[in-house]
mmCIF file of C-alpha atoms and ligand atoms in Angstrom:
data_model
loop_
_atom_site.group_PDB
_atom_site.id
_atom_site.type_symbol
_atom_site.label_atom_id
_atom_site.label_comp_id
_atom_site.label_asym_id
_atom_site.label_seq_id
_atom_site.Cartn_x
_atom_site.Cartn_y
_atom_site.Cartn_z
ATOM 1 C CA MET A 26 -34.195 15.783 10.293
ATOM 2 C CA LYS A 27 -34.495 12.130 10.982
ATOM 3 C CA LYS A 28 -35.150 11.320 14.604
ATOM 4 C CA ILE A 29 -32.620 8.816 15.758
ATOM 5 C CA ALA A 30 -31.031 8.110 19.055
ATOM 6 C CA VAL A 31 -27.447 9.288 19.069
ATOM 7 C CA ALA A 32 -26.448 6.000 20.640
ATOM 8 C CA ALA A 33 -27.532 4.171 17.515
ATOM 9 C CA LEU A 34 -24.609 5.713 15.659
ATOM 10 C CA VAL A 35 -22.063 4.836 18.255
ATOM 11 C CA LEU A 36 -19.819 2.044 17.153
ATOM 12 C CA ALA A 37 -21.157 -1.234 18.430
ATOM 13 C CA PRO A 38 -18.961 -4.295 18.842
ATOM 14 C CA VAL A 39 -18.640 -5.375 15.241
ATOM 15 C CA ALA A 40 -17.089 -8.000 13.066
ATOM 16 C CA VAL A 41 -13.291 -8.081 12.948
ATOM 17 C CA PHE A 42 -13.385 -6.849 9.357
ATOM 18 C CA ALA A 43 -15.311 -3.654 10.008
ATOM 19 C CA GLY A 44 -13.860 -1.378 7.352
ATOM 20 C CA LEU A 45 -15.358 -0.666 3.980
ATOM 21 C CA TYR A 46 -12.539 -2.188 1.972
ATOM 22 C CA GLY A 47 -10.063 -3.516 4.476
ATOM 23 C CA ASP A 48 -9.010 -3.745 8.089
ATOM 24 C CA THR A 49 -9.844 -0.706 10.172
ATOM 25 C CA PRO A 50 -7.352 1.459 12.051
ATOM 26 C CA ASN A 51 -5.988 0.299 15.353
ATOM 27 C CA GLU A 52 -3.730 1.783 17.986
ATOM 28 C CA LYS A 53 -0.737 1.514 15.620
ATOM 29 C CA HIS A 54 -2.406 2.453 12.355
ATOM 30 C CA ALA A 55 -4.166 5.757 11.740
ATOM 31 C CA TRP A 56 -5.842 4.518 8.574
ATOM 32 C CA SER A 57 -7.885 1.634 7.237
ATOM 33 C CA VAL A 58 -6.301 -0.524 4.586
ATOM 34 C CA HIS A 59 -7.048 1.291 1.275
ATOM 35 C CA ASP A 60 -8.478 4.258 3.200
ATOM 36 C CA ARG A 61 -9.531 7.025 0.803
ATOM 37 C CA ASN A 62 -8.951 9.654 3.518
ATOM 38 C CA ARG A 63 -5.275 8.817 3.854
ATOM 39 C CA PRO A 64 -3.199 11.820 2.692
ATOM 40 C CA LYS A 65 -1.802 11.521 -0.813
ATOM 41 C CA PRO A 66 1.966 11.958 -1.241
ATOM 42 C CA SER A 67 3.143 15.241 -2.769
ATOM 43 C CA ARG A 68 4.845 15.204 -6.128
ATOM 44 C CA VAL A 69 8.647 15.377 -6.234
ATOM 45 C CA THR A 70 10.612 15.663 -9.463
ATOM 46 C CA VAL A 71 14.306 14.972 -9.975
ATOM 47 C CA ASN A 72 16.459 17.293 -12.079
ATOM 48 C CA GLU A 73 19.121 16.316 -14.607
ATOM 49 C CA LYS A 74 21.741 16.244 -11.813
ATOM 50 C CA GLY A 75 19.669 13.761 -9.817
ATOM 51 C CA VAL A 76 18.625 16.303 -7.171
ATOM 52 C CA PRO A 77 15.024 15.940 -5.919
ATOM 53 C CA SER A 78 12.900 19.107 -6.103
ATOM 54 C CA ASP A 79 12.296 19.102 -2.337
ATOM 55 C CA ALA A 80 15.990 18.752 -1.430
ATOM 56 C CA ILE A 81 18.071 21.432 0.255
ATOM 57 C CA VAL A 82 21.212 21.839 -1.860
ATOM 58 C CA LEU A 83 24.044 22.228 0.635
ATOM 59 C CA PHE A 84 26.824 22.514 -1.921
ATOM 60 C CA ASP A 85 26.482 23.078 -5.659
ATOM 61 C CA GLY A 86 30.161 23.465 -6.457
ATOM 62 C CA THR A 87 30.373 27.242 -6.023
ATOM 63 C CA LYS A 88 32.128 29.354 -3.427
ATOM 64 C CA ALA A 89 28.867 31.231 -2.848
ATOM 65 C CA SER A 90 27.049 28.016 -1.986
ATOM 66 C CA PHE A 91 29.872 26.973 0.358
ATOM 67 C CA GLU A 92 29.900 30.302 2.209
ATOM 68 C CA LYS A 93 26.122 30.400 2.467
ATOM 69 C CA ASN A 94 25.684 26.882 3.825
ATOM 70 C CA TRP A 95 28.852 25.963 5.728
ATOM 71 C CA SER A 96 30.731 27.362 8.698
ATOM 72 C CA ASN A 97 33.417 26.247 11.152
ATOM 73 C CA GLY A 98 30.708 24.988 13.506
ATOM 74 C CA LYS A 99 30.725 28.232 15.470
ATOM 75 C CA GLY A 100 29.151 30.432 12.800
ATOM 76 C CA ASP A 101 32.462 31.737 11.393
ATOM 77 C CA PRO A 102 33.631 30.847 7.867
ATOM 78 C CA ALA A 103 34.938 27.324 7.446
ATOM 79 C CA LYS A 104 38.615 27.049 6.528
ATOM 80 C CA TRP A 105 38.170 24.300 3.969
ATOM 81 C CA ILE A 106 39.311 25.152 0.421
ATOM 82 C CA VAL A 107 36.769 25.519 -2.400
ATOM 83 C CA ASN A 108 37.804 24.450 -5.899
ATOM 84 C CA GLU A 109 35.141 25.880 -8.210
ATOM 85 C CA GLU A 110 36.747 24.352 -11.281
ATOM 86 C CA GLU A 111 36.198 20.878 -9.859
ATOM 87 C CA GLY A 112 33.033 21.870 -7.968
ATOM 88 C CA SER A 113 34.457 20.612 -4.668
ATOM 89 C CA PHE A 114 35.753 21.725 -1.286
ATOM 90 C CA SER A 115 38.570 20.051 0.600
ATOM 91 C CA CYS A 116 40.223 19.485 3.919
ATOM 92 C CA GLY A 117 44.009 19.088 4.067
ATOM 93 C CA THR A 118 46.694 17.785 6.373
ATOM 94 C CA GLY A 119 47.829 19.030 9.777
ATOM 95 C CA PHE A 120 44.522 19.225 11.653
ATOM 96 C CA LYS A 121 44.409 22.961 10.897
ATOM 97 C CA PHE A 122 41.189 23.156 8.882
ATOM 98 C CA GLY A 123 38.771 22.445 11.697
ATOM 99 C CA GLU A 124 35.181 21.369 11.520
ATOM 100 C CA CYS A 125 33.070 22.082 8.453
ATOM 101 C CA ALA A 126 29.425 22.168 9.492
ATOM 102 C CA THR A 127 26.161 23.258 7.935
ATOM 103 C CA ARG A 128 24.782 26.531 9.216
ATOM 104 C CA GLU A 129 21.307 25.011 9.179
ATOM 105 C CA GLU A 130 20.464 22.198 11.571
ATOM 106 C CA PHE A 131 18.643 19.010 10.694
ATOM 107 C CA GLY A 132 17.123 15.937 12.296
ATOM 108 C CA ASP A 133 15.962 12.890 10.355
ATOM 109 C CA CYS A 134 17.078 13.129 6.757
ATOM 110 C CA GLN A 135 18.009 11.620 3.434
ATOM 111 C CA LEU A 136 21.514 12.750 2.535
ATOM 112 C CA HIS A 137 23.485 12.537 -0.698
ATOM 113 C CA ILE A 138 27.182 13.331 -0.487
ATOM 114 C CA GLU A 139 30.208 12.548 -2.679
ATOM 115 C CA TYR A 140 33.860 12.459 -1.647
ATOM 116 C CA LYS A 141 37.263 11.700 -3.109
ATOM 117 C CA HIS A 142 40.726 10.893 -1.872
ATOM 118 C CA PRO A 143 43.809 12.019 -3.793
ATOM 119 C CA ALA A 144 44.926 9.501 -6.439
ATOM 120 C CA ASP A 145 48.402 9.597 -4.888
ATOM 121 C CA ILE A 146 47.118 9.224 -1.321
ATOM 122 C CA GLN A 147 49.700 8.544 1.341
ATOM 123 C CA THR A 148 49.074 6.931 4.688
ATOM 124 C CA ILE A 149 50.105 9.540 7.230
ATOM 125 C CA HIS A 150 52.123 8.344 10.276
ATOM 126 C CA ASN A 151 51.853 4.789 8.867
ATOM 127 C CA ASP A 152 48.416 4.591 10.492
ATOM 128 C CA ALA A 153 45.476 3.305 8.404
ATOM 129 C CA GLN A 154 43.141 5.624 10.309
ATOM 130 C CA MET A 155 45.275 8.459 8.876
ATOM 131 C CA ARG A 156 44.562 7.402 5.298
ATOM 132 C CA GLY A 157 41.896 9.765 3.986
ATOM 133 C CA ASN A 158 40.050 9.922 7.276
ATOM 134 C CA SER A 159 37.090 12.253 7.528
ATOM 135 C CA GLY A 160 33.558 11.526 8.595
ATOM 136 C CA ILE A 161 29.986 12.515 8.181
ATOM 137 C CA PHE A 162 28.588 13.428 11.556
ATOM 138 C CA LEU A 163 24.829 13.297 11.438
ATOM 139 C CA MET A 164 23.575 15.837 13.992
ATOM 140 C CA GLY A 165 27.079 17.149 14.637
ATOM 141 C CA PRO A 166 30.176 15.905 16.489
ATOM 142 C CA ARG A 167 28.909 16.666 19.981
ATOM 143 C CA PHE A 168 25.849 14.432 20.061
ATOM 144 C CA GLY A 169 26.025 12.804 16.688
ATOM 145 C CA TYR A 170 26.586 9.660 14.742
ATOM 146 C CA GLU A 171 29.515 9.219 12.344
ATOM 147 C CA VAL A 172 29.398 7.455 9.028
ATOM 148 C CA GLN A 173 33.097 6.964 8.411
ATOM 149 C CA VAL A 174 34.974 8.385 5.446
ATOM 150 C CA LEU A 175 38.298 6.637 4.895
ATOM 151 C CA GLU A 176 40.429 5.281 2.060
ATOM 152 C CA SER A 177 39.619 1.585 2.441
ATOM 153 C CA TYR A 178 39.858 0.225 -1.095
ATOM 154 C CA TYR A 179 42.740 -2.015 -0.089
ATOM 155 C CA THR A 180 41.129 -3.118 3.195
ATOM 156 C CA CYS A 181 39.173 -6.144 2.074
ATOM 157 C CA LYS A 182 39.126 -9.826 2.910
ATOM 158 C CA GLU A 183 40.275 -10.860 -0.574
ATOM 159 C CA LEU A 184 43.582 -8.991 -0.219
ATOM 160 C CA GLU A 185 44.494 -10.297 3.230
ATOM 161 C CA GLY A 186 48.038 -11.674 3.107
ATOM 162 C CA GLN A 187 48.795 -9.732 -0.116
ATOM 163 C CA PRO A 188 51.409 -6.934 -0.157
ATOM 164 C CA GLU A 189 48.848 -4.226 -1.080
ATOM 165 C CA PHE A 190 46.514 -5.142 1.790
ATOM 166 C CA ILE A 191 46.046 -2.342 4.318
ATOM 167 C CA GLN A 192 45.242 -3.546 7.808
ATOM 168 C CA ASN A 193 42.498 -1.657 9.550
ATOM 169 C CA TYR A 194 39.715 -2.370 11.967
ATOM 170 C CA ALA A 195 36.474 -3.186 10.186
ATOM 171 C CA ASP A 196 34.274 -0.962 12.368
ATOM 172 C CA GLY A 197 36.386 2.033 11.359
ATOM 173 C CA GLN A 198 36.668 1.567 7.593
ATOM 174 C CA ALA A 199 34.745 3.479 4.947
ATOM 175 C CA GLY A 200 30.993 2.964 5.208
ATOM 176 C CA SER A 201 31.114 1.895 8.847
ATOM 177 C CA VAL A 202 29.018 3.437 11.574
ATOM 178 C CA TYR A 203 32.204 4.333 13.377
ATOM 179 C CA ALA A 204 33.095 2.084 16.296
ATOM 180 C CA GLU A 205 29.782 0.234 15.993
ATOM 181 C CA ASN A 206 29.154 -1.570 12.766
ATOM 182 C CA PRO A 207 31.364 -2.364 9.745
ATOM 183 C CA PRO A 208 29.927 -1.986 6.261
ATOM 184 C CA LEU A 209 28.282 -5.188 4.984
ATOM 185 C CA VAL A 210 30.625 -5.201 1.985
ATOM 186 C CA ASN A 211 33.359 -2.953 0.610
ATOM 187 C CA PRO A 212 32.244 -1.248 -2.620
ATOM 188 C CA GLN A 213 34.803 1.565 -2.437
ATOM 189 C CA ARG A 214 36.441 2.720 -5.681
ATOM 190 C CA LYS A 215 40.151 3.399 -6.005
ATOM 191 C CA PRO A 216 41.641 6.632 -4.628
ATOM 192 C CA GLY A 217 41.225 9.453 -7.126
ATOM 193 C CA GLU A 218 37.679 8.341 -8.037
ATOM 194 C CA TRP A 219 34.569 9.935 -6.583
ATOM 195 C CA GLN A 220 32.713 7.928 -3.957
ATOM 196 C CA VAL A 221 28.992 8.341 -3.250
ATOM 197 C CA TYR A 222 27.064 7.943 -0.021
ATOM 198 C CA ASP A 223 23.280 7.975 0.089
ATOM 199 C CA ILE A 224 22.218 7.934 3.702
ATOM 200 C CA VAL A 225 18.830 7.627 5.396
ATOM 201 C CA PHE A 226 19.022 8.676 9.007
ATOM 202 C CA HIS A 227 16.435 8.570 11.780
ATOM 203 C CA GLN A 228 17.536 9.901 15.127
ATOM 204 C CA PRO A 229 16.704 8.086 18.371
ATOM 205 C CA VAL A 230 13.293 8.854 19.826
ATOM 206 C CA TRP A 231 12.991 9.677 23.512
ATOM 207 C CA LYS A 232 10.104 10.189 25.822
ATOM 208 C CA GLY A 233 11.725 12.136 28.630
ATOM 209 C CA GLU A 234 14.636 9.970 29.730
ATOM 210 C CA THR A 235 13.118 6.799 28.285
ATOM 211 C CA LEU A 236 14.383 5.550 24.937
ATOM 212 C CA VAL A 237 11.430 4.719 22.678
ATOM 213 C CA HIS A 238 13.456 3.819 19.572
ATOM 214 C CA PRO A 239 17.244 3.887 19.021
ATOM 215 C CA GLY A 240 16.920 5.427 15.563
ATOM 216 C CA SER A 241 18.622 3.979 12.522
ATOM 217 C CA VAL A 242 21.004 4.662 9.709
ATOM 218 C CA THR A 243 20.897 3.114 6.262
ATOM 219 C CA VAL A 244 23.811 3.707 3.890
ATOM 220 C CA PHE A 245 24.171 3.020 0.185
ATOM 221 C CA PHE A 246 27.857 3.257 -0.769
ATOM 222 C CA ASN A 247 28.360 3.740 -4.500
ATOM 223 C CA GLY A 248 24.822 2.366 -4.881
ATOM 224 C CA VAL A 249 25.501 -0.734 -2.741
ATOM 225 C CA LEU A 250 23.756 -1.278 0.594
ATOM 226 C CA VAL A 251 26.375 -1.270 3.376
ATOM 227 C CA GLN A 252 24.313 -0.283 6.437
ATOM 228 C CA ASP A 253 20.957 -2.011 6.489
ATOM 229 C CA HIS A 254 18.760 0.028 8.819
ATOM 230 C CA TRP A 255 21.403 -0.125 11.559
ATOM 231 C CA GLU A 256 19.908 0.825 14.913
ATOM 232 C CA MET A 257 22.354 3.076 16.719
ATOM 233 C CA GLU A 258 23.861 1.793 19.924
ATOM 234 C CA GLY A 259 25.360 5.065 21.051
ATOM 235 C CA GLN A 260 26.783 8.408 20.132
ATOM 236 C CA THR A 261 30.033 8.127 18.215
ATOM 237 C CA THR A 262 33.266 8.157 20.087
ATOM 238 C CA HIS A 263 36.658 6.500 19.812
ATOM 239 C CA CYS A 264 37.408 3.191 21.571
ATOM 240 C CA ARG A 265 34.454 3.436 23.938
ATOM 241 C CA ARG A 266 30.825 2.453 23.831
ATOM 242 C CA ARG A 267 29.040 5.656 24.681
ATOM 243 C CA PRO A 268 25.348 5.006 25.358
ATOM 244 C CA LEU A 269 22.578 6.889 23.645
ATOM 245 C CA LYS A 270 21.464 9.979 25.493
ATOM 246 C CA PRO A 271 18.709 12.499 24.801
ATOM 247 C CA HIS A 272 19.882 15.501 22.784
ATOM 248 C CA PRO A 273 18.302 18.353 20.820
ATOM 249 C CA THR A 274 16.200 17.091 17.901
ATOM 250 C CA LYS A 275 18.218 19.120 15.384
ATOM 251 C CA GLY A 276 21.936 19.456 14.813
ATOM 252 C CA PRO A 277 24.295 20.427 11.996
ATOM 253 C CA LEU A 278 25.598 18.059 9.386
ATOM 254 C CA SER A 279 29.289 18.143 10.148
ATOM 255 C CA LEU A 280 32.369 16.961 8.238
ATOM 256 C CA GLN A 281 35.399 15.855 10.207
ATOM 257 C CA ASP A 282 38.907 17.282 9.935
ATOM 258 C CA HIS A 283 41.021 14.228 10.752
ATOM 259 C CA GLY A 284 44.221 15.710 9.371
ATOM 260 C CA CYS A 285 43.844 14.056 5.961
ATOM 261 C CA PRO A 286 43.192 15.458 2.489
ATOM 262 C CA VAL A 287 39.611 14.663 1.398
ATOM 263 C CA SER A 288 37.369 16.486 -1.096
ATOM 264 C CA PHE A 289 33.568 16.693 -1.096
ATOM 265 C CA ARG A 290 31.045 17.694 -3.757
ATOM 266 C CA ASN A 291 27.385 17.512 -4.760
ATOM 267 C CA ILE A 292 25.762 17.560 -1.311
ATOM 268 C CA TRP A 293 22.017 17.676 -0.842
ATOM 269 C CA LEU A 294 19.678 16.741 1.961
ATOM 270 C CA ARG A 295 15.959 16.098 2.329
ATOM 271 C CA PRO A 296 14.626 16.568 5.873
ATOM 272 C CA LEU A 297 12.371 13.640 6.793
ATOM 273 C CA ALA A 298 9.495 13.530 9.232
ATOM 274 C CA SER A 299 10.396 11.834 12.467
ATOM 275 C CA ARG A 300 9.138 8.247 12.488
ATOM 276 C CA TRP A 301 7.364 9.269 15.670
ATOM 277 C CA ASP A 302 5.391 11.956 13.838
ATOM 278 C CA ASN A 303 4.864 10.140 10.588
ATOM 279 C CA LEU A 304 1.226 9.123 10.708
ATOM 280 C CA THR A 305 0.741 8.563 7.016
ATOM 281 C CA HIS A 306 2.934 5.500 6.854
ATOM 282 C CA SER A 307 1.718 3.550 9.860
ATOM 283 C CA ASP A 308 5.093 2.802 11.301
ATOM 284 C CA LEU A 309 5.121 0.305 14.133
ATOM 285 C CA THR A 310 6.712 2.930 16.312
ATOM 286 C CA ALA A 311 3.852 5.365 15.770
ATOM 287 C CA CYS A 312 2.666 6.938 18.975
ATOM 288 C CA PRO A 313 -0.831 5.556 19.731
ATOM 289 C CA GLN A 314 -1.957 8.853 21.201
ATOM 290 C CA LYS A 315 -0.944 10.757 18.070
ATOM 291 C CA VAL A 316 -2.595 8.155 15.859
ATOM 292 C CA MET A 317 -5.854 8.593 17.745
ATOM 293 C CA GLU A 318 -5.577 12.378 17.551
ATOM 294 C CA CYS A 319 -4.916 12.166 13.840
ATOM 295 C CA ARG A 320 -7.962 9.952 13.339
ATOM 296 C CA ARG A 321 -10.181 12.325 15.299
ATOM 297 C CA GLU A 322 -8.862 15.304 13.331
ATOM 298 C CA THR A 323 -9.636 13.509 10.071
ATOM 299 C CA ALA A 324 -13.202 12.872 11.182
ATOM 300 C CA ALA A 325 -13.702 16.413 12.461
ATOM 301 C CA ALA A 326 -12.343 17.934 9.232
ATOM 302 C CA LEU A 327 -14.658 15.831 7.118
ATOM 303 C CA TYR A 328 -17.722 16.617 9.214
ATOM 304 C CA ALA A 329 -16.828 20.326 9.079
ATOM 305 C CA LYS A 330 -16.574 20.098 5.296
ATOM 306 C CA ILE A 331 -19.959 18.498 4.741
ATOM 307 C CA ALA A 332 -21.669 21.079 6.972
ATOM 308 C CA ASP A 333 -21.835 23.061 3.736
ATOM 309 C CA PRO A 334 -24.670 21.416 1.741
ATOM 310 C CA LYS A 335 -22.747 22.148 -1.476
ATOM 311 C CA ALA A 336 -19.969 19.845 -0.243
ATOM 312 C CA VAL A 337 -22.345 16.929 0.181
ATOM 313 C CA THR A 338 -21.189 14.983 -2.850
ATOM 314 C CA ALA A 339 -21.176 11.239 -3.390
ATOM 315 C CA ASP A 340 -17.400 11.264 -3.007
ATOM 316 C CA ASN A 341 -17.601 13.043 0.336
ATOM 317 C CA ILE A 342 -20.309 10.705 1.610
ATOM 318 C CA LYS A 343 -18.123 7.740 0.678
ATOM 319 C CA ALA A 344 -15.252 9.366 2.567
ATOM 320 C CA LEU A 345 -17.635 9.902 5.465
ATOM 321 C CA ALA A 346 -18.641 6.228 5.391
ATOM 322 C CA GLU A 347 -14.961 5.340 5.683
ATOM 323 C CA VAL A 348 -14.550 7.625 8.684
ATOM 324 C CA ILE A 349 -17.690 6.299 10.352
ATOM 325 C CA SER A 350 -16.308 2.785 10.012
ATOM 326 C CA TYR A 351 -13.657 3.709 12.573
ATOM 327 C CA ALA A 352 -14.500 7.100 14.116
ATOM 328 C CA ASN A 353 -18.224 6.831 14.704
ATOM 329 C CA GLU A 354 -18.764 9.235 17.540
ATOM 330 C CA GLY A 355 -22.218 10.088 18.802
ATOM 331 C CA LYS A 356 -21.590 13.810 18.564
ATOM 332 C CA TYR A 357 -21.570 13.515 14.786
ATOM 333 C CA ALA A 358 -24.872 11.618 14.481
ATOM 334 C CA ALA A 359 -26.923 14.658 13.486
ATOM 335 C CA SER A 360 -24.325 15.741 10.896
ATOM 336 C CA PHE A 361 -24.357 12.281 9.366
ATOM 337 C CA TRP A 362 -28.096 12.273 8.839
ATOM 338 C CA GLN A 363 -28.045 15.865 7.622
ATOM 339 C CA ALA A 364 -25.503 14.892 4.997
ATOM 340 C CA LEU A 365 -27.611 11.977 3.760
ATOM 341 C CA GLU A 366 -30.683 14.188 3.565
ATOM 342 C CA ALA A 367 -28.817 17.086 1.927
ATOM 343 C CA TYR A 368 -27.620 14.914 -0.926
ATOM 344 C CA ARG A 369 -29.458 15.755 -4.122
ATOM 345 C CA ALA A 370 -29.127 13.171 -6.851
ATOM 346 C CA LYS A 371 -29.443 14.520 -10.361
ATOM 347 C CA PRO A 372 -30.713 12.500 -13.308
ATOM 348 C CA GLY A 373 -27.892 10.191 -14.350
ATOM 349 C CA ASP A 374 -26.501 9.875 -10.823
ATOM 350 C CA GLU A 375 -28.044 6.430 -10.281
ATOM 351 C CA LYS A 376 -24.711 4.591 -10.467
ATOM 352 C CA GLU A 377 -23.170 7.050 -8.033
ATOM 353 C CA VAL A 378 -26.035 6.611 -5.569
ATOM 354 C CA ALA A 379 -25.845 2.819 -5.863
ATOM 355 C CA SER A 380 -22.105 2.944 -5.197
ATOM 356 C CA VAL A 381 -22.566 5.044 -2.030
ATOM 357 C CA ASN A 382 -25.343 2.748 -0.839
ATOM 358 C CA ARG A 383 -23.131 -0.302 -1.294
ATOM 359 C CA ASP A 384 -20.657 1.306 1.142
ATOM 360 C CA LEU A 385 -23.432 2.189 3.551
ATOM 361 C CA ASP A 386 -24.678 -1.419 3.321
ATOM 362 C CA VAL A 387 -21.315 -2.624 4.593
ATOM 363 C CA LEU A 388 -21.713 -0.387 7.634
ATOM 364 C CA VAL A 389 -25.268 -1.641 8.137
ATOM 365 C CA ARG A 390 -24.104 -5.265 7.975
ATOM 366 C CA ASN A 391 -21.428 -4.471 10.543
ATOM 367 C CA ASN A 392 -24.005 -2.839 12.843
ATOM 368 C CA VAL A 393 -22.267 0.508 12.576
ATOM 369 C CA ILE A 394 -25.315 2.397 11.257
ATOM 370 C CA PRO A 395 -29.047 1.622 11.135
ATOM 371 C CA ALA A 396 -30.526 -0.205 8.140
ATOM 372 C CA ASP A 397 -32.392 2.809 6.810
ATOM 373 C CA ALA A 398 -29.240 4.874 6.318
ATOM 374 C CA LYS A 399 -29.434 5.179 2.537
ATOM 375 C CA LEU A 400 -29.162 7.764 -0.191
ATOM 376 C CA LYS A 401 -32.403 8.292 -2.046
HETATM 377 MG MG1 MG B 512 36.394 9.712 10.730
#
């Protein structure tokens, strides 16, 4: 084995552009720009109904699906009425149906849900908040965040002063984050037509009692953006501003019984990684400590792999060069040289060898490795 001081492999102060192809990782980014070691996304396909292959189908239109996935929030059967012919389930009047909540609990998610108000909808008690009111409580009614469901087709600026206009407060109409933020626009269809919400939800992130990020909700309403990455101000309540507070990281998806007839169908959800844990997308909120851990794990896994001489391929040495550009720890010096010496070029591999050496040359120029680190 080549005799070399371990210190010679330790990352020296180098040029700003120290990576092989782009900027190197930093305390907010686990990966170099164009890093070949960055995990590749898994494949997801979408079926003819538009449901992604990695989604959890929470309601497929059948009674069996309803009973399996939904309860009254306490584990007992929900009282809402399933209509298999229409492929829907419904709440009615009188506040006697109660909560309808998923048996499974979720945190950050992408949610698809469709709802409909009766074509002959009546405003109950002459109160616009009693016109098709329900709600989608992300993480449940106790801690959660409500995206409002309401019949709001006639609540729009253009109809103000007209006889059909229905007065309502903007931060409580359909597509609002209830009591916080009105929808950007009103794309609601007429009562009797199905409405579609596609929601991306990230819960607030806490470190103990300290709020790290307030979380966010993005809502597409019938395909139109109405909540643009809204950062939550508090947990939903009526009339008050209730501040954010730490809560369990999972809760049910819950539908509100607000004493109004509303039907739901075609509900699916994709759990998402917390932005705090998502190290493959370099979010600005990434936890520096986790990023560093992730980087060290990447390096360790690669060094473990090339300990087997059969794994010492040109591809793996190029991956190693990438790792060394940002995780050049002295403890791996011997492994690095072993890998270079274990490489056995076969006739016809000249281009491959030249390509690896070009990468190694970048590291030499940046004083990361000594000049004689080359494949023969
Ligand atoms: Mg509501």
